[in-house]
Amino acid sequence: GVSPLEQMLWGSILADFASIYLAILNNVNPTPVELIEKLKVELVK
């Protein structure tokens, strides 16, 4: 990346892919995020 922002975004994307890959390798579903699920429940109320 050329700019610091571009470098940060690339790092974030790389970390996302790495965490998904590691979850799959460990037979863990990477999609449910507990905090987001709680937020969805609260927003419905």
Coordinates of N, CA and C in Angstrom, one line a residue:
G1 N 0.8 -1.2 0.0 CA 0.0 0.0 0.0 C 0.8 1.2 0.0
V2 N 0.3 2.3 -0.6 CA 1.0 3.5 -0.7 C 0.8 4.4 0.6
S3 N -0.5 4.6 0.9 CA -0.8 5.4 2.0 C -1.0 4.6 3.3
P4 N -0.8 5.3 4.5 CA -1.1 4.6 5.7 C -2.5 4.0 5.8
L5 N -3.5 4.7 5.3 CA -4.8 4.2 5.3 C -4.9 2.9 4.5
E6 N -4.4 2.9 3.4 CA -4.4 1.7 2.5 C -3.7 0.5 3.2
Q7 N -2.6 0.8 3.9 CA -1.9 -0.3 4.6 C -2.7 -0.8 5.7
M8 N -3.4 0.1 6.5 CA -4.3 -0.4 7.6 C -5.4 -1.2 7.0
L9 N -6.1 -0.8 5.9 CA -7.2 -1.6 5.4 C -6.7 -2.9 4.9
W10 N -5.5 -3.0 4.2 CA -5.0 -4.2 3.8 C -4.7 -5.2 4.9
G11 N -4.2 -4.6 6.0 CA -3.9 -5.4 7.2 C -5.2 -6.0 7.8
S12 N -6.2 -5.2 7.8 CA -7.5 -5.6 8.4 C -8.1 -6.8 7.5
I13 N -8.0 -6.6 6.2 CA -8.5 -7.7 5.3 C -7.7 -8.9 5.5
L14 N -6.4 -8.8 5.6 CA -5.6 -10.0 5.8 C -5.9 -10.7 7.1
A15 N -6.1 -9.9 8.1 CA -6.5 -10.5 9.4 C -7.8 -11.2 9.4
D16 N -8.8 -10.6 8.7 CA -10.1 -11.3 8.5 C -9.9 -12.6 7.8
F17 N -9.2 -12.7 6.7 CA -9.0 -13.9 6.0 C -8.3 -14.9 6.8
A18 N -7.3 -14.5 7.6 CA -6.5 -15.4 8.4 C -7.4 -16.0 9.5
S19 N -8.3 -15.2 10.1 CA -9.1 -15.7 11.2 C -10.2 -16.7 10.6
I20 N -10.7 -16.4 9.5 CA -11.7 -17.3 8.8 C -11.0 -18.6 8.5
Y21 N -9.8 -18.6 7.9 CA -9.1 -19.8 7.5 C -8.7 -20.6 8.8
L22 N -8.3 -20.0 9.8 CA -8.0 -20.7 11.1 C -9.2 -21.3 11.7
A23 N -10.3 -20.6 11.6 CA -11.6 -21.2 12.2 C -12.0 -22.4 11.4
I24 N -11.9 -22.4 10.1 CA -12.2 -23.5 9.2 C -11.3 -24.7 9.5
L25 N -10.0 -24.4 9.7 CA -9.0 -25.5 10.0 C -9.3 -26.2 11.3
N26 N -9.9 -25.4 12.3 CA -10.2 -25.9 13.6 C -11.7 -26.4 13.7
N27 N -12.4 -26.5 12.6 CA -13.8 -26.9 12.6 C -14.7 -26.1 13.5
V28 N -14.5 -24.8 13.3 CA -15.3 -23.8 14.1 C -16.0 -22.9 13.0
N29 N -17.3 -22.7 13.2 CA -18.0 -21.8 12.3 C -17.6 -20.4 12.6
P30 N -17.0 -19.7 11.6 CA -16.5 -18.4 11.8 C -17.5 -17.3 11.7
T31 N -18.8 -17.6 11.3 CA -19.7 -16.5 11.0 C -20.5 -16.0 12.2
P32 N -20.9 -16.8 13.2 CA -21.6 -16.1 14.3 C -20.7 -15.3 15.2
V33 N -21.1 -14.1 15.5 CA -20.4 -13.2 16.4 C -21.3 -12.9 17.5
E34 N -20.9 -13.4 18.7 CA -21.8 -13.3 19.9 C -22.3 -11.9 20.1
L35 N -21.5 -10.9 20.1 CA -21.9 -9.5 20.3 C -22.9 -9.0 19.3
I36 N -22.6 -9.3 18.0 CA -23.6 -8.9 17.0 C -24.9 -9.6 17.1
E37 N -24.9 -10.9 17.5 CA -26.1 -11.6 17.7 C -26.9 -11.0 18.9
K38 N -26.3 -10.6 19.9 CA -27.0 -9.9 21.1 C -27.5 -8.6 20.6
L39 N -26.8 -7.9 19.8 CA -27.3 -6.6 19.3 C -28.5 -6.8 18.4
K40 N -28.5 -7.8 17.6 CA -29.7 -8.1 16.8 C -30.9 -8.3 17.6
V41 N -30.8 -9.1 18.7 CA -31.9 -9.4 19.6 C -32.4 -8.1 20.3
E42 N -31.5 -7.3 20.7 CA -31.9 -6.0 21.3 C -32.6 -5.1 20.4
L43 N -32.2 -5.1 19.1 CA -32.8 -4.2 18.1 C -34.2 -4.6 17.8
V44 N -34.5 -5.8 17.9 CA -35.8 -6.3 17.6 C -36.8 -5.9 18.7
K45 N -36.3 -5.7 19.9 CA -37.2 -5.4 21.0 C -37.8 -4.0 20.9

